Amino acid sequence: MRNHLKHYINGEWVESTGSETHEVINPATEEVIGKISLGTKEDLDKAVAAARAAFPTFSQTSREERVEMLEKIAEEYANRKEEIIDVITEELGSPRKISENVHYNMGYNHFSEAARVLKDFTFSEDRGDHTVVKEPVGVSGLITPWNFPTNQTSTKIASAFAAGSPVVLKPAELTPFAAIILTEIFDKVGVPKGVFNLVNGTGETIGDGISSHPDIDFVSFTGSAAVGEKVMKNASETIKNVALELGGKSPLIVLDDADVEKAAKAAVSHIATNTGQVCSAATRTLIPASMKEEFEEALKRVLPKFPVGDPQGDNYVGPLVSEKQWNTVQSYIQKGIDEGATLLAGGTGKPEGLDKGFYAKPTIFTDVKNDMVIAQEEIFGPVMCVLTYETIDEAIEIANETVYGLAGYVFGNDKDTLRKVATSIRAGRIKVNNAELDPAAPFGGYKQSGIGREWGDYGIEEYLEKKAILGYPA
């Protein structure tokens, strides 16, 4: 049992002022694996006060001091590798290979990349008769999601630390233990008191409290569009800066000269990785109408290569994070059936032999129209919609017919067509032919997928204010 009933405020683990707790469930076994305390407004006020008290000193630390701190964090993070993998596998239900190759690695990369970028980051620039300086934004409130307990948390914290901004973190109640390990890492390497503060709790109390708190200068939130809207409204009361990374319904456009087998494998991987609980997942696969039968056969061949089962075993797809999420995904699968889409694979219910745990069948719908609910709303589970197109222009039009714009994907061989599609999709990140992730490349969305960017130097910029000084003495 992992019972962590304290918050981390001003460099110390402290008792909560409230008595409410929350049980954390292993989604693979449906068993309680630990408890956390649910923080109160008073707990949050203490954390914010600690961060504000730390700001004058931390904001004036040298670049070299912050680089050293980030490098120490990355080193200690690596020392805790096996424990981080264990925790994510237990609390999220992520298969061990995904916990290591995706979750652990992404967290490590953000701290090491922030240290690398910071060494040459430009904080001051002379422009004619004036100078522009970049200064820490102030106390930053971070609200992170359950689906990536290290990635989203680490990119926000690393950027804030690099910029010189103290933080108050509220991790998701469903997956809080990875953040607790991060906190232990910060404590061990000597992050100054008040620079990092952790308050567990509900979105209604701690999340709303962060976004509306008058002494928090900046809020970075990752989660649903509905909650992002609420964060913006709360933040508007004190006119604070906000960065939002929200939902997606990303297209994967397969061109007529693409390798069908490779494209099908990439398409399936998007609904299989992290059990489809990925905001940037390609959940709408667009294929030429002439390729429909060939591509469908390839999907049926590829799907069994991503086995579903116990995350402690050699499986690629684990359970959904909770019973609530399982029910949501089931309702969308049924909706797709009701809308008249063709069920190529999967369907409602649990996979055979997996009665315990929140497992869902990886599901592929074909004959999907882009105005169907399953093609427009974020399902956040292992569900793919396959749509057809006649021309490249039609494919681009379908791809952009969504309120979201987080990511886009394109597979093919003709360079001119690849460039046309990549530059025409209205989204914040486009991957061509399954290109590797780059921690230096910005991440964020267009339209209702969010505001601002994370990762690398773009992430650091979010935690900086820009000041123009005219007549700056030479």
Short mmCIF file of N, CA and C in Angstrom, two decimals, residues 28 89 93-99 307-319 359:
data_model
loop_
_atom_site.label_atom_id
_atom_site.label_comp_id
_atom_site.label_asym_id
_atom_site.label_seq_id
_atom_site.Cartn_x
_atom_site.Cartn_y
_atom_site.Cartn_z
N ALA A 28 -5.94 -2.43 -13.33
CA ALA A 28 -5.81 -3.80 -13.83
C ALA A 28 -6.40 -4.82 -12.88
N THR A 89 2.97 1.75 -13.80
CA THR A 89 2.30 0.50 -14.17
C THR A 89 1.15 0.20 -13.23
N GLY A 93 -2.08 1.57 -14.95
CA GLY A 93 -2.37 0.35 -15.69
C GLY A 93 -1.59 0.26 -16.98
N SER A 94 -0.55 1.07 -17.09
CA SER A 94 0.28 1.07 -18.30
C SER A 94 1.17 -0.16 -18.34
N PRO A 95 1.20 -0.92 -19.45
CA PRO A 95 2.13 -2.05 -19.55
C PRO A 95 3.57 -1.60 -19.32
N ARG A 96 4.36 -2.47 -18.72
CA ARG A 96 5.70 -2.09 -18.30
C ARG A 96 6.55 -1.52 -19.44
N LYS A 97 6.42 -2.10 -20.62
CA LYS A 97 7.23 -1.60 -21.74
C LYS A 97 6.84 -0.17 -22.10
N ILE A 98 5.55 0.18 -21.94
CA ILE A 98 5.10 1.55 -22.20
C ILE A 98 5.51 2.45 -21.04
N SER A 99 5.41 1.93 -19.82
CA SER A 99 5.82 2.72 -18.65
C SER A 99 7.28 3.14 -18.75
N PRO A 307 -1.22 -6.97 -28.28
CA PRO A 307 -2.07 -7.74 -27.37
C PRO A 307 -2.54 -6.95 -26.15
N VAL A 308 -3.75 -7.27 -25.70
CA VAL A 308 -4.35 -6.65 -24.53
C VAL A 308 -4.21 -7.59 -23.35
N GLY A 309 -3.87 -7.05 -22.18
CA GLY A 309 -3.81 -7.91 -21.01
C GLY A 309 -3.07 -7.29 -19.85
N ASP A 310 -2.70 -8.13 -18.90
CA ASP A 310 -2.04 -7.73 -17.67
C ASP A 310 -0.84 -6.84 -17.96
N PRO A 311 -0.83 -5.61 -17.43
CA PRO A 311 0.31 -4.71 -17.69
C PRO A 311 1.62 -5.19 -17.10
N GLN A 312 1.56 -6.13 -16.17
CA GLN A 312 2.80 -6.69 -15.64
C GLN A 312 3.41 -7.74 -16.57
N GLY A 313 2.63 -8.16 -17.56
CA GLY A 313 3.11 -9.15 -18.52
C GLY A 313 3.61 -8.50 -19.79
N ASP A 314 3.81 -9.32 -20.82
CA ASP A 314 4.35 -8.83 -22.08
C ASP A 314 3.21 -8.42 -23.02
N ASN A 315 2.44 -7.44 -22.59
CA ASN A 315 1.31 -6.94 -23.38
C ASN A 315 1.56 -5.50 -23.78
N TYR A 316 0.85 -5.07 -24.81
CA TYR A 316 1.03 -3.69 -25.29
C TYR A 316 -0.11 -2.78 -24.85
N VAL A 317 -1.28 -3.35 -24.64
CA VAL A 317 -2.47 -2.57 -24.26
C VAL A 317 -2.93 -3.00 -22.88
N GLY A 318 -3.02 -2.04 -21.97
CA GLY A 318 -3.49 -2.32 -20.63
C GLY A 318 -4.95 -1.90 -20.46
N PRO A 319 -5.41 -1.76 -19.24
CA PRO A 319 -6.78 -1.33 -18.99
C PRO A 319 -6.93 0.18 -19.14
N TYR A 359 -10.62 -3.31 -18.74
CA TYR A 359 -10.12 -3.56 -20.09
C TYR A 359 -11.22 -3.32 -21.12
#
